[in-house]
Coordinates of C-alpha atoms in Angstrom, one line a residue:
Chain A
X20 CA -19.9 10.0 -2.5
X21 CA -18.0 9.0 -5.4
X22 CA -19.0 9.1 -9.3
X23 CA -17.0 7.7 -12.1
X24 CA -17.8 8.8 -15.5
X25 CA -16.6 6.8 -18.7
X26 CA -13.0 6.9 -16.9
X27 CA -10.1 5.9 -19.5
X28 CA -6.7 5.7 -18.2
X29 CA -3.2 4.9 -19.6
X30 CA 0.0 3.8 -18.2
X31 CA 2.4 5.2 -20.7
X32 CA 0.9 4.0 -24.0
X33 CA -1.0 1.4 -22.6
X34 CA -4.7 1.8 -21.9
X35 CA -5.5 -0.1 -18.6
X36 CA -9.1 1.3 -18.0
X37 CA -11.3 1.5 -20.7
X38 CA -14.3 3.5 -19.9
X39 CA -15.4 3.0 -16.2
X40 CA -18.8 4.0 -15.1
X41 CA -19.4 3.5 -11.2
X42 CA -21.4 5.3 -8.4
X43 CA -20.6 4.4 -4.8
X44 CA -23.3 5.9 -2.6
X45 CA -22.7 7.6 1.2
X46 CA -22.0 4.4 3.6
X47 CA -21.9 1.8 0.9
X48 CA -19.1 -0.6 0.3
X49 CA -18.4 -1.7 -2.9
X50 CA -16.3 -5.0 -3.7
X51 CA -14.4 -5.2 -7.0
X52 CA -13.5 -8.6 -8.3
X53 CA -11.2 -9.5 -11.5
X54 CA -8.4 -11.5 -12.4
X55 CA -4.7 -10.4 -12.0
X56 CA -3.8 -7.7 -14.7
X57 CA -7.2 -6.7 -15.0
X58 CA -7.1 -3.1 -14.0
X59 CA -8.3 -3.1 -10.3
X60 CA -5.3 -1.6 -8.7
X61 CA -5.0 1.0 -11.5
X62 CA -8.7 1.9 -10.7
X63 CA -7.5 2.4 -7.2
X64 CA -4.4 4.2 -8.1
X65 CA -6.2 6.6 -10.6
X66 CA -8.9 7.5 -7.8
X67 CA -6.0 8.4 -5.5
X68 CA -4.3 10.4 -7.9
X69 CA -0.9 8.7 -8.4
X70 CA 1.5 9.8 -10.8
X71 CA 1.9 7.4 -14.0
X72 CA -1.8 7.0 -14.2
X73 CA -2.9 9.3 -17.0
X74 CA -6.7 10.0 -17.4
X75 CA -7.5 10.2 -21.2
X76 CA -11.2 10.7 -21.0
X77 CA -13.8 10.9 -18.5
X78 CA -13.8 12.3 -15.0
X79 CA -14.0 11.3 -11.2
X80 CA -16.3 13.2 -8.9
X81 CA -16.0 13.0 -5.4
X82 CA -18.6 14.6 -2.9
X83 CA -19.8 16.4 -6.1
X84 CA -16.3 17.8 -7.0
X85 CA -14.6 17.0 -10.1
X86 CA -11.1 16.0 -8.8
X87 CA -10.0 14.4 -12.2
X88 CA -6.8 16.4 -11.9
X89 CA -6.6 17.2 -8.1
X90 CA -3.3 16.5 -6.7
X91 CA -3.0 13.3 -4.2
X92 CA -2.9 15.5 -1.3
X93 CA -6.1 17.3 -1.9
X94 CA -8.1 14.1 -2.4
X95 CA -6.7 12.7 0.8
X96 CA -8.0 16.2 2.6
X97 CA -11.3 15.9 0.8
X98 CA -11.5 12.6 2.6
X99 CA -10.3 9.7 0.3
X100 CA -8.0 7.2 2.3
X101 CA -6.0 4.4 0.7
X102 CA -4.5 1.4 2.2
X103 CA -1.4 0.3 0.3
X104 CA -0.4 -3.0 -0.8
X105 CA 3.2 -2.7 -0.6
X106 CA 3.9 0.8 1.2
X107 CA 7.6 1.9 1.0
X108 CA 9.9 2.1 4.2
X109 CA 10.6 5.7 5.4
X110 CA 13.7 5.7 7.2
X111 CA 13.9 7.7 10.4
X112 CA 10.1 8.5 10.1
X113 CA 8.6 6.8 13.1
X114 CA 5.1 5.3 12.9
X115 CA 3.8 7.3 15.8
X116 CA 4.6 10.3 13.7
X117 CA 3.1 9.4 10.8
X118 CA 0.0 8.5 12.4
X119 CA -0.1 11.9 14.1
X120 CA 0.2 13.4 10.4
X121 CA -2.5 11.3 8.9
X122 CA -5.1 13.0 11.4
X123 CA -6.2 16.5 9.9
X124 CA -9.4 16.7 11.8
X125 CA -7.8 17.1 15.2
X126 CA -5.6 15.5 17.7
X127 CA -5.4 11.8 17.6
X128 CA -4.1 9.5 20.5
X129 CA -1.7 7.3 18.6
X130 CA -1.2 4.8 21.5
X131 CA -4.9 4.2 21.8
X132 CA -5.5 3.7 18.4
X133 CA -2.5 1.2 18.3
X134 CA -3.7 -0.6 21.0
X135 CA -7.0 -1.5 18.7
X136 CA -5.0 -3.0 16.1
X137 CA -2.2 -4.5 18.2
X138 CA 0.5 -2.1 16.9
X139 CA 1.7 -0.6 20.3
X140 CA 5.2 -1.9 19.9
X141 CA 5.6 -0.7 16.4
X142 CA 4.9 2.9 17.2
X143 CA 8.3 3.8 17.7
X144 CA 9.6 2.0 14.9
X145 CA 10.4 3.3 11.3
X146 CA 7.3 3.0 9.1
X147 CA 7.2 -0.3 7.3
X148 CA 10.8 -1.1 8.3
X149 CA 10.8 -5.1 8.4
X150 CA 7.0 -5.1 8.9
X151 CA 5.5 -8.7 7.7
X152 CA 2.3 -8.7 5.6
X153 CA 0.2 -8.7 8.6
X154 CA 1.8 -6.0 10.1
X155 CA 1.7 -3.8 7.1
X156 CA -2.1 -4.3 7.0
X157 CA -2.4 -3.4 10.5
X158 CA -0.2 -0.4 10.4
X159 CA -2.2 1.0 7.1
X160 CA -5.3 0.8 9.1
X161 CA -3.8 2.3 11.9
X162 CA -3.2 5.4 9.4
X163 CA -6.7 5.2 8.2
X164 CA -8.1 5.3 11.8
X165 CA -6.3 8.3 12.4
X166 CA -7.2 10.0 9.0
X167 CA -10.9 8.9 9.2
X168 CA -11.4 9.2 5.5
X169 CA -15.1 9.3 3.9
X170 CA -14.2 6.8 1.2
X171 CA -11.8 4.1 1.9
X172 CA -9.6 2.3 -1.0
X173 CA -8.9 -0.9 0.1
X174 CA -6.4 -3.3 -2.1
X175 CA -6.7 -6.9 -0.9
X176 CA -7.0 -6.5 2.6
X177 CA -6.2 -10.2 2.9
X178 CA -3.1 -10.6 0.8
X179 CA -0.4 -11.8 2.9
X180 CA -2.1 -12.1 6.3
X181 CA -2.7 -15.2 8.4
X182 CA -5.9 -16.4 9.7
X183 CA -5.3 -15.0 13.0
X184 CA -4.4 -11.7 11.7
X185 CA -7.4 -11.9 9.2
X186 CA -9.7 -11.7 12.0
X187 CA -8.1 -8.5 13.3
X188 CA -7.7 -7.0 10.0
X189 CA -11.5 -7.7 9.2
X190 CA -12.8 -6.4 12.3
X191 CA -10.9 -3.1 12.1
X192 CA -11.6 -2.5 8.5
X193 CA -15.2 -3.0 9.2
X194 CA -15.0 -0.6 12.3
X195 CA -13.2 1.9 9.8
X196 CA -16.1 1.5 7.6
X197 CA -18.5 1.9 10.4
X198 CA -16.8 5.1 11.4
X199 CA -16.3 3.9 14.9
X200 CA -13.1 5.6 14.9
X201 CA -14.6 9.0 14.2
X202 CA -13.9 10.6 17.4
X203 CA -16.1 13.6 16.8
X204 CA -17.7 14.6 20.1
X205 CA -21.3 14.5 18.3
X206 CA -21.2 10.7 18.1
X207 CA -21.8 9.7 21.6
X208 CA -20.8 6.1 22.4
X209 CA -24.3 4.8 23.3
X210 CA -25.4 5.3 19.6
X211 CA -26.2 1.9 17.8
X212 CA -24.0 0.9 15.1
X213 CA -26.6 1.6 12.5
X214 CA -27.1 4.9 13.8
X215 CA -23.4 5.6 13.7
X216 CA -23.1 4.2 10.1
X217 CA -26.0 6.5 8.9
X218 CA -24.5 9.5 10.6
X219 CA -20.9 9.0 9.4
X220 CA -21.5 7.7 5.8
X221 CA -18.2 6.2 5.2
X222 CA -18.1 4.4 2.1
X223 CA -15.6 1.7 0.8
X224 CA -14.2 0.5 -2.2
X225 CA -12.4 -2.8 -1.6
X226 CA -10.6 -5.4 -3.8
X227 CA -10.7 -9.0 -3.1
X228 CA -9.6 -12.4 -4.6
X229 CA -10.4 -14.7 -1.8
X230 CA -13.4 -12.9 -0.7
X231 CA -12.2 -13.4 3.2
X232 CA -13.1 -10.1 3.9
X233 CA -16.6 -10.6 3.1
X234 CA -17.2 -12.4 6.4
X235 CA -16.4 -9.1 8.1
X236 CA -17.7 -6.1 6.0
X237 CA -21.2 -5.6 5.3
X238 CA -20.8 -5.2 1.5
X239 CA -23.6 -4.0 -0.7
X240 CA -22.7 -4.2 -4.2
X241 CA -19.9 -5.8 -6.3
X242 CA -18.6 -5.9 -9.8
X243 CA -16.1 -7.7 -11.9
X244 CA -13.4 -5.6 -13.6
X245 CA -12.3 -7.7 -16.8
X246 CA -9.5 -6.2 -19.3
X247 CA -10.2 -2.7 -18.1
X248 CA -13.9 -3.0 -18.5
X249 CA -16.4 -3.3 -15.6
X250 CA -19.1 -6.1 -15.8
X251 CA -21.4 -8.4 -14.0
X252 CA -22.6 -6.4 -11.2
X253 CA -24.2 -8.4 -8.3
X254 CA -24.4 -9.1 -4.7
X255 CA -20.6 -9.6 -3.8
X256 CA -21.4 -13.2 -2.4
X257 CA -22.9 -14.4 -5.5
X258 CA -20.3 -13.0 -7.7
X259 CA -17.6 -14.6 -5.5
X260 CA -19.8 -18.0 -5.7
X261 CA -19.8 -17.9 -9.5
X262 CA -16.3 -17.2 -9.8
X263 CA -15.5 -20.1 -7.6
X264 CA -17.5 -22.4 -9.6
X265 CA -16.7 -21.1 -13.3
X266 CA -13.7 -18.8 -13.0
X267 CA -13.7 -15.4 -15.1
X268 CA -14.7 -17.3 -18.1
X269 CA -18.5 -16.1 -17.7
X270 CA -17.1 -12.4 -17.8
X271 CA -15.7 -13.0 -21.4
X272 CA -19.1 -14.4 -22.6
X273 CA -21.0 -11.6 -20.6
X274 CA -18.9 -9.0 -22.3
X275 CA -18.8 -10.1 -25.8
Chain B
X7 CA 40.8 17.9 -3.7
X8 CA 41.4 21.6 -3.1
X9 CA 44.8 22.5 -1.5
X10 CA 44.9 24.1 2.2
X11 CA 48.0 26.4 2.3
X12 CA 48.9 26.6 6.0
X13 CA 50.9 29.8 5.1
X14 CA 47.4 31.5 4.8
X15 CA 47.0 31.3 8.8
X16 CA 48.7 32.6 11.8
X17 CA 50.1 29.8 13.6
X18 CA 51.7 31.8 16.5
X19 CA 50.6 34.1 19.1
X20 CA 47.0 34.2 18.9
X21 CA 46.4 33.6 22.6
X22 CA 43.1 34.1 24.8
X23 CA 42.6 34.9 28.7
X24 CA 41.5 32.2 30.7
X25 CA 37.9 32.2 31.9
X26 CA 36.7 31.0 35.1
X27 CA 32.9 30.2 34.2
X28 CA 31.6 29.5 30.4
X29 CA 28.7 32.1 31.2
X30 CA 31.7 34.6 30.9
X31 CA 31.2 34.1 27.1
X32 CA 29.2 36.4 25.1
X33 CA 25.7 35.1 24.6
X34 CA 26.3 34.8 20.9
X35 CA 29.5 32.7 21.5
X36 CA 27.5 30.4 24.1
X37 CA 24.9 30.3 21.4
X38 CA 27.7 28.7 18.9
X39 CA 28.6 26.5 21.3
X40 CA 25.0 25.2 22.0
X41 CA 25.0 24.5 18.0
X42 CA 28.0 22.3 18.5
X43 CA 26.4 20.3 21.6
X44 CA 28.4 22.3 24.2
X45 CA 26.5 23.7 27.2
X46 CA 27.6 26.4 29.6
X47 CA 25.6 25.3 32.5
X48 CA 27.9 22.4 33.6
X49 CA 25.1 20.6 36.0
X50 CA 24.4 18.1 33.2
X51 CA 28.1 17.5 32.4
X52 CA 30.6 15.6 34.3
X53 CA 33.7 17.5 33.0
X54 CA 34.1 20.3 30.6
X55 CA 37.2 21.6 28.5
X56 CA 37.4 24.6 26.0
X57 CA 40.3 25.8 23.8
X58 CA 39.8 29.0 22.3
X59 CA 42.5 29.4 19.1
X60 CA 45.8 28.7 20.6
X61 CA 45.2 28.8 24.3
X62 CA 43.1 26.3 26.6
X63 CA 40.9 28.6 28.6
X64 CA 38.8 26.5 30.6
X65 CA 38.8 23.2 32.3
X66 CA 36.7 21.6 34.9
X67 CA 35.9 18.2 36.4
X68 CA 33.0 17.6 38.3
X69 CA 33.6 13.8 38.7
X70 CA 36.6 12.5 40.3
X71 CA 36.7 9.7 38.2
X72 CA 37.4 11.9 35.1
X73 CA 40.6 13.4 34.7
X74 CA 40.6 16.1 32.1
X75 CA 43.3 18.9 31.5
X76 CA 45.3 20.7 28.9
X77 CA 47.2 18.3 27.0
X78 CA 50.4 20.1 27.8
X79 CA 49.9 19.7 31.5
X80 CA 49.0 16.0 30.9
X81 CA 52.4 15.8 29.1
X82 CA 54.1 17.2 32.2
X83 CA 52.4 15.0 34.6
X84 CA 52.9 11.9 32.7
X85 CA 56.1 11.9 31.5
X86 CA 55.3 13.3 27.8
X87 CA 52.5 10.7 27.7
X88 CA 54.9 8.7 25.6
X89 CA 52.9 5.7 25.9
X90 CA 50.0 7.5 24.2
X91 CA 50.9 10.6 22.2
X92 CA 51.9 9.7 18.5
X93 CA 51.5 5.9 18.8
X94 CA 48.6 5.7 16.5
X95 CA 49.1 8.3 14.2
X96 CA 52.6 9.3 12.6
X97 CA 53.5 12.6 12.8
X98 CA 55.1 12.5 9.4
X99 CA 51.8 11.5 7.6
X100 CA 51.3 14.9 6.1
X101 CA 52.0 18.6 6.6
X102 CA 48.9 19.1 9.0
X103 CA 50.3 16.4 11.6
X104 CA 53.7 17.9 11.3
X105 CA 52.2 21.2 12.2
X106 CA 50.5 19.9 15.2
X107 CA 53.7 18.0 15.9
X108 CA 56.0 20.7 15.6
X109 CA 54.0 23.6 17.0
X110 CA 51.7 22.1 19.5
X111 CA 48.9 24.8 20.9
X112 CA 46.8 22.7 23.0
X113 CA 44.0 20.3 23.0
X114 CA 42.6 18.0 25.8
X115 CA 43.5 14.8 27.8
X116 CA 40.8 13.1 29.3
X117 CA 41.1 9.9 31.4
X118 CA 38.3 7.9 32.7
X119 CA 39.3 5.9 35.5
X120 CA 39.1 2.2 35.9
X121 CA 35.4 0.7 36.3
X122 CA 34.0 4.2 36.6
X123 CA 30.6 4.4 34.9
X124 CA 30.2 8.1 34.1
X125 CA 26.6 9.1 33.8
X126 CA 26.5 12.6 32.4
X127 CA 28.6 13.2 29.3
X128 CA 32.0 15.0 29.3
X129 CA 32.0 17.8 27.1
X130 CA 35.1 19.5 25.3
X131 CA 35.1 22.3 22.7
X132 CA 37.6 23.8 20.4
X133 CA 36.8 26.9 19.2
X134 CA 38.3 29.6 16.5
X135 CA 37.7 32.9 17.9
X136 CA 40.3 35.1 16.0
X137 CA 40.2 35.7 12.1
X138 CA 42.6 33.8 10.4
X139 CA 43.9 31.8 13.2
X140 CA 45.6 28.4 12.7
X141 CA 44.8 25.8 15.6
X142 CA 47.1 22.8 16.4
X143 CA 45.5 20.7 18.8
X144 CA 46.3 17.4 19.9
X145 CA 43.7 15.2 22.2
X146 CA 44.2 12.0 24.0
X147 CA 41.5 9.9 25.5
X148 CA 42.0 7.0 27.6
X149 CA 39.0 5.0 28.9
X150 CA 40.5 2.5 31.3
X151 CA 39.5 -1.2 32.0
X152 CA 35.6 -1.5 32.7
X153 CA 34.9 2.3 32.5
X154 CA 32.1 3.8 30.3
X155 CA 31.8 7.4 29.2
X156 CA 30.1 9.7 26.6
X157 CA 32.2 12.6 25.5
X158 CA 30.5 15.3 23.4
X159 CA 33.0 17.5 21.7
X160 CA 31.9 20.4 19.7
X161 CA 33.9 22.3 17.3
X162 CA 33.0 25.9 16.4
X163 CA 33.8 29.2 15.4
X164 CA 32.9 32.0 17.6
X165 CA 30.1 34.3 16.5
X166 CA 31.3 36.5 13.4
X167 CA 34.5 34.7 12.8
X168 CA 34.7 33.7 9.4
X169 CA 37.9 32.2 8.5
X170 CA 40.8 29.8 10.3
X171 CA 42.3 26.4 10.1
X172 CA 41.7 23.6 12.5
X173 CA 44.3 20.8 12.7
X174 CA 43.3 18.3 15.4
X175 CA 45.0 15.2 16.4
X176 CA 42.9 12.7 18.4
X177 CA 44.0 9.4 19.6
X178 CA 41.8 7.2 21.5
X179 CA 42.5 4.4 23.6
X180 CA 39.4 2.2 24.8
X181 CA 40.9 -0.4 27.3
X182 CA 39.2 -4.0 28.2
X183 CA 35.8 -4.1 28.4
X184 CA 35.5 -0.3 28.4
X185 CA 33.0 1.8 26.4
X186 CA 33.3 5.1 24.7
X187 CA 30.6 7.1 22.9
X188 CA 32.2 9.8 21.1
X189 CA 29.8 12.4 19.7
X190 CA 31.4 15.1 17.6
X191 CA 29.3 18.1 16.2
X192 CA 30.9 20.6 13.7
X193 CA 29.6 24.2 13.7
X194 CA 32.5 25.8 11.3
X195 CA 31.8 28.6 8.6
X196 CA 32.2 28.8 4.8
X197 CA 36.1 29.8 5.1
X198 CA 37.2 27.4 7.7
X199 CA 39.6 24.6 6.5
X200 CA 39.5 21.6 8.8
X201 CA 41.9 18.5 9.0
X202 CA 41.2 16.3 12.0
X203 CA 43.5 13.2 12.0
X204 CA 42.1 10.6 14.4
X205 CA 42.8 7.1 15.4
X206 CA 42.0 4.6 18.1
X207 CA 42.5 1.2 19.4
X208 CA 39.9 -1.0 21.3
X209 CA 40.9 -3.8 23.4
X210 CA 39.1 -6.9 24.3
X211 CA 35.3 -6.7 25.1
X212 CA 35.6 -2.8 24.5
X213 CA 33.2 -0.7 22.7
X214 CA 33.7 2.4 20.4
X215 CA 30.6 4.4 19.6
X216 CA 31.2 7.4 17.1
X217 CA 28.6 9.9 16.3
X218 CA 29.5 12.7 13.9
X219 CA 27.2 15.7 12.8
X220 CA 27.5 18.4 10.4
X221 CA 24.8 20.6 9.2
X222 CA 26.8 23.9 8.8
X223 CA 28.8 25.1 5.8
X224 CA 32.6 24.4 5.9
X225 CA 34.9 25.5 3.3
X226 CA 37.3 22.4 3.2
X227 CA 37.2 19.5 5.6
X228 CA 39.1 16.1 5.2
X229 CA 39.1 13.5 7.7
X230 CA 39.2 9.6 8.0
X231 CA 39.3 8.4 11.6
X232 CA 40.5 5.0 11.9
X233 CA 39.8 2.2 14.6
X234 CA 41.4 -0.9 15.3
X235 CA 39.7 -3.6 17.0
X236 CA 42.7 -5.2 18.8
X237 CA 41.1 -7.5 21.3
X238 CA 38.5 -10.3 20.9
X239 CA 34.9 -9.4 21.3
X240 CA 35.4 -5.7 20.6
X241 CA 33.0 -3.4 18.7
X242 CA 33.2 -0.2 16.6
X243 CA 30.0 1.5 15.5
X244 CA 30.0 5.0 13.3
X245 CA 27.0 7.0 12.5
X246 CA 27.5 10.2 10.6
X247 CA 24.7 12.7 9.4
X248 CA 26.1 15.2 7.1
X249 CA 24.9 18.1 5.0
X250 CA 27.3 19.9 2.3
X251 CA 25.7 23.3 1.2
X252 CA 27.1 25.1 -1.6
X253 CA 30.5 25.7 -1.5
X254 CA 31.4 23.2 1.1
X255 CA 34.0 20.4 0.3
X256 CA 34.0 17.5 2.5
X257 CA 36.2 14.5 2.2
X258 CA 35.3 12.1 4.7
X259 CA 34.9 8.5 6.0
X260 CA 35.6 5.9 8.6
X261 CA 38.1 3.1 8.7
X262 CA 37.9 0.0 10.9
X263 CA 40.4 -2.7 11.0
X264 CA 39.4 -5.8 12.6
X265 CA 42.5 -7.4 13.9
X266 CA 41.0 -10.0 16.6
X267 CA 38.2 -12.9 16.4
X268 CA 34.8 -12.1 17.4
X269 CA 35.0 -8.3 16.4
X270 CA 31.9 -6.4 14.7
X271 CA 31.8 -3.1 13.1
X272 CA 29.1 -0.9 11.5
X273 CA 29.7 2.2 9.5
X274 CA 26.6 4.3 8.5
X275 CA 26.8 7.5 6.8
X276 CA 23.9 9.4 5.6
X277 CA 25.0 12.4 3.4
X278 CA 23.0 15.1 1.5
X279 CA 24.4 17.4 -0.7
X280 CA 22.5 20.8 -1.4
X281 CA 25.0 22.0 -3.9
X282 CA 28.5 21.1 -2.2
X283 CA 30.7 18.1 -2.7
X284 CA 31.1 15.2 -0.6
X285 CA 33.3 12.2 -1.0
X286 CA 31.9 9.7 1.2
X287 CA 34.6 7.1 2.1
X288 CA 34.2 3.9 4.3
X289 CA 36.7 1.0 4.8
X290 CA 36.4 -2.1 6.7
X291 CA 39.1 -4.3 6.8
X292 CA 38.9 -7.7 8.4
X293 CA 42.1 -10.0 9.4
X294 CA 40.6 -12.6 11.9
X295 CA 37.4 -14.6 12.0
X296 CA 34.7 -14.7 13.2
X297 CA 34.5 -11.2 12.3
X298 CA 31.3 -9.1 11.0
X299 CA 31.3 -5.6 9.3
X300 CA 28.5 -3.8 7.5
X301 CA 29.3 -0.4 5.8
X302 CA 26.6 2.1 4.4
X303 CA 27.1 5.1 2.5
X304 CA 23.5 6.6 1.9
X305 CA 23.6 9.8 -0.5
X306 CA 20.8 12.2 -1.6
X307 CA 21.6 15.2 -4.0
X308 CA 19.0 17.8 -3.4
X309 CA 19.5 20.8 -5.7
X310 CA 23.0 20.4 -7.0
X311 CA 26.2 19.1 -5.7
X312 CA 28.2 16.1 -6.0
X313 CA 28.4 12.8 -3.8
X314 CA 31.1 10.3 -4.3
X315 CA 30.8 7.2 -2.3
X316 CA 33.7 5.1 -2.0
X317 CA 32.9 2.1 0.0
X318 CA 36.0 -0.6 0.5
X319 CA 35.9 -3.9 2.0
X320 CA 39.0 -6.0 2.5
X321 CA 39.0 -9.6 3.9
X322 CA 42.3 -11.5 4.2
X323 CA 41.0 -14.7 5.7
X324 CA 38.4 -17.0 4.9
X325 CA 35.0 -16.9 6.9
X326 CA 34.8 -13.0 7.2
X327 CA 31.6 -11.5 6.7
X328 CA 31.8 -8.2 5.3
X329 CA 29.0 -6.3 3.5
X330 CA 28.2 -2.9 2.0
X331 CA 25.5 -0.6 0.7
X332 CA 26.0 2.4 -1.2
X333 CA 23.8 4.8 -3.1
X334 CA 23.8 8.1 -4.5
X335 CA 20.1 9.1 -5.4
X336 CA 17.0 11.3 -4.9
X337 CA 14.1 11.3 -2.8
X338 CA 11.9 8.3 -4.0
X339 CA 8.8 9.2 -5.9
X340 CA 7.0 6.2 -4.0
X341 CA 7.8 7.6 -0.6
X342 CA 6.6 11.2 -1.5
X343 CA 3.2 9.8 -2.9
X344 CA 2.9 7.4 0.2
X345 CA 2.9 10.6 2.3
X346 CA 0.5 12.7 -0.2
X347 CA -1.9 10.0 0.4
X348 CA -2.1 10.9 3.7
X349 CA -2.7 14.5 3.0
X350 CA 0.6 16.0 3.1
X351 CA 1.6 18.1 0.0
X352 CA 4.7 17.7 -1.9
X353 CA 6.7 19.9 0.0
X354 CA 5.7 18.6 3.6
X355 CA 6.2 15.1 2.2
X356 CA 9.7 15.8 1.0
X357 CA 10.8 17.7 4.2
X358 CA 9.4 14.9 6.3
X359 CA 11.4 12.4 4.3
X360 CA 14.6 14.5 4.6
X361 CA 14.0 15.0 8.2
X362 CA 13.8 11.0 8.6
X363 CA 17.0 10.5 6.5
X364 CA 18.8 13.0 8.9
X365 CA 17.3 11.4 12.0
X366 CA 19.6 10.8 14.8
X367 CA 17.5 8.7 17.0
X368 CA 20.0 6.1 16.9
X369 CA 22.9 7.9 18.4
X370 CA 21.3 8.4 21.8
X371 CA 22.4 11.8 22.5
X372 CA 21.2 13.9 25.5
X373 CA 17.8 15.7 24.6
X374 CA 19.1 19.1 24.5
X375 CA 21.6 18.1 21.9
X376 CA 18.9 16.2 19.9
X377 CA 16.5 19.3 20.0
X378 CA 19.2 21.6 18.8
X379 CA 20.1 19.2 15.9
X380 CA 16.5 18.9 15.1
X381 CA 16.5 22.6 15.1
X382 CA 19.3 23.1 12.9
X383 CA 17.8 20.7 10.4
X384 CA 14.4 22.6 10.4
X385 CA 16.4 25.8 9.8
X386 CA 18.1 24.1 7.0
X387 CA 15.0 23.3 5.2
X388 CA 13.2 26.6 6.0
X389 CA 16.3 28.3 4.4
X390 CA 16.8 28.3 0.5
X391 CA 20.0 26.0 1.0
X392 CA 17.9 22.9 0.7

């Protein structure tokens, strides 16, 4: 699904990613750990193609295609979807309208989708206008459900979310990764989750500090990003336990 | 500010014949009216008035609680309308008020009777049909105690008419517990000079809600409607959506003066310059407490032009709560990227954001007018003007 080869990225004069190599396979969910400022968000932004994240070396392959220089909308149309941490308010743009625009694979029913994330009353409000942390997360998921990406980039799904909302966010994030919102006719509803997952092959790249999201999604692999380098690959649970006990000091040792 | 020379226009002898049905207008003129929110099928309007050049040519009320007539007829009927006319605006204010005072051509008188809640909007239209015509009109709107109404007033040139001068005096009287929504849509052309002079008073518990839409070129427009909140618990709200294309000069704003306790007001103007000049004024004065006012002048410069925002707040007693937000800028890159991450290309993202900026949902317009405005916004975006 996604292959990153020796990726170096600058913001201005500062190198924030220093040779990232990473492969995420079809249907796989990869967890990214790391202290603040280690480059995790920069990696997601670079994959999505934000202006200001300059690739100085290396390349990004998505579904076998080199997208290193592709404009953002092309990446989105190819199947990369991103949940924003702090999305902007767009005055006069109703959530309902944006949800419809997210869907390029055909018509979606915003009302039905909104019900599943408890966002019905937000459909006719301006997108992100006065939304709380949990509401932003649910709104981002709502858009991803409509977008049905093949690779989901999720920056800290638990930030700003209370415990009650965390359950909802976690469940829906899992459903998005499981392809449960793929409305294509060939996916009949009596198919088992496993079959669906095999068919839809949605992959995920999730940043987490707390690891709460691991209670909900079935994460296969994880790695720590530290000062622009990837290190310490392992099972996400093991990495999390290790960080809880030893902090990120281990990573420093490991890298040196 | 450029000067409008009244000598360039014909202020005498440009009459038009009365018509019994708006369908008698040419289809092109009907379209022009529609662009200003005025419909020819009156089944969705409770009353209708049309002034063409220097004559009122059509006037009809379908609701016994709405009195509507040519201002000159109203002056005859109501002893010169002395209690109302020129009580809020000084005829010696400037050469335009003087012109309207000394050589009145017409205008409308609308009275909504006490307690009547008028469901369908009342429409009025002031149209320039002939070339170089100068139009002096005076409008008086009275909403009696406890009454409610929505007036849609469209100002337009006829199809093919290029130049003219429209001088319009409007005086609004919103009585105790009455409510007036006043929606004005301007559909001028690039050689028309426009000088409305408007003022209103709102009594205890009354509401004045103003909507203003200008998406078409105009040569030179200057207006600064002013509302006095004279009774406790009264409210004024202005919402404007304005685009200045190349060659347009707009000096516009809204003023609210809060002369009583428990008054509230909000002035929101969203403006786009795509080559034209906009002076976006706003003024809230509060002389009693509690009083609360908020002023917003939001401007986007897209493809040249100038926007000069001048928000003013004037509180003269302790305890007033006045605030303003003004901006002159461009579309935020962050917003464009947000939409691009959802698969919209840069042009689609930009036009989506501009459509949102010019969104008129808050105005509560009839669906047909809203669709017409949305259509005009789309046409603007499709053209090179923006």
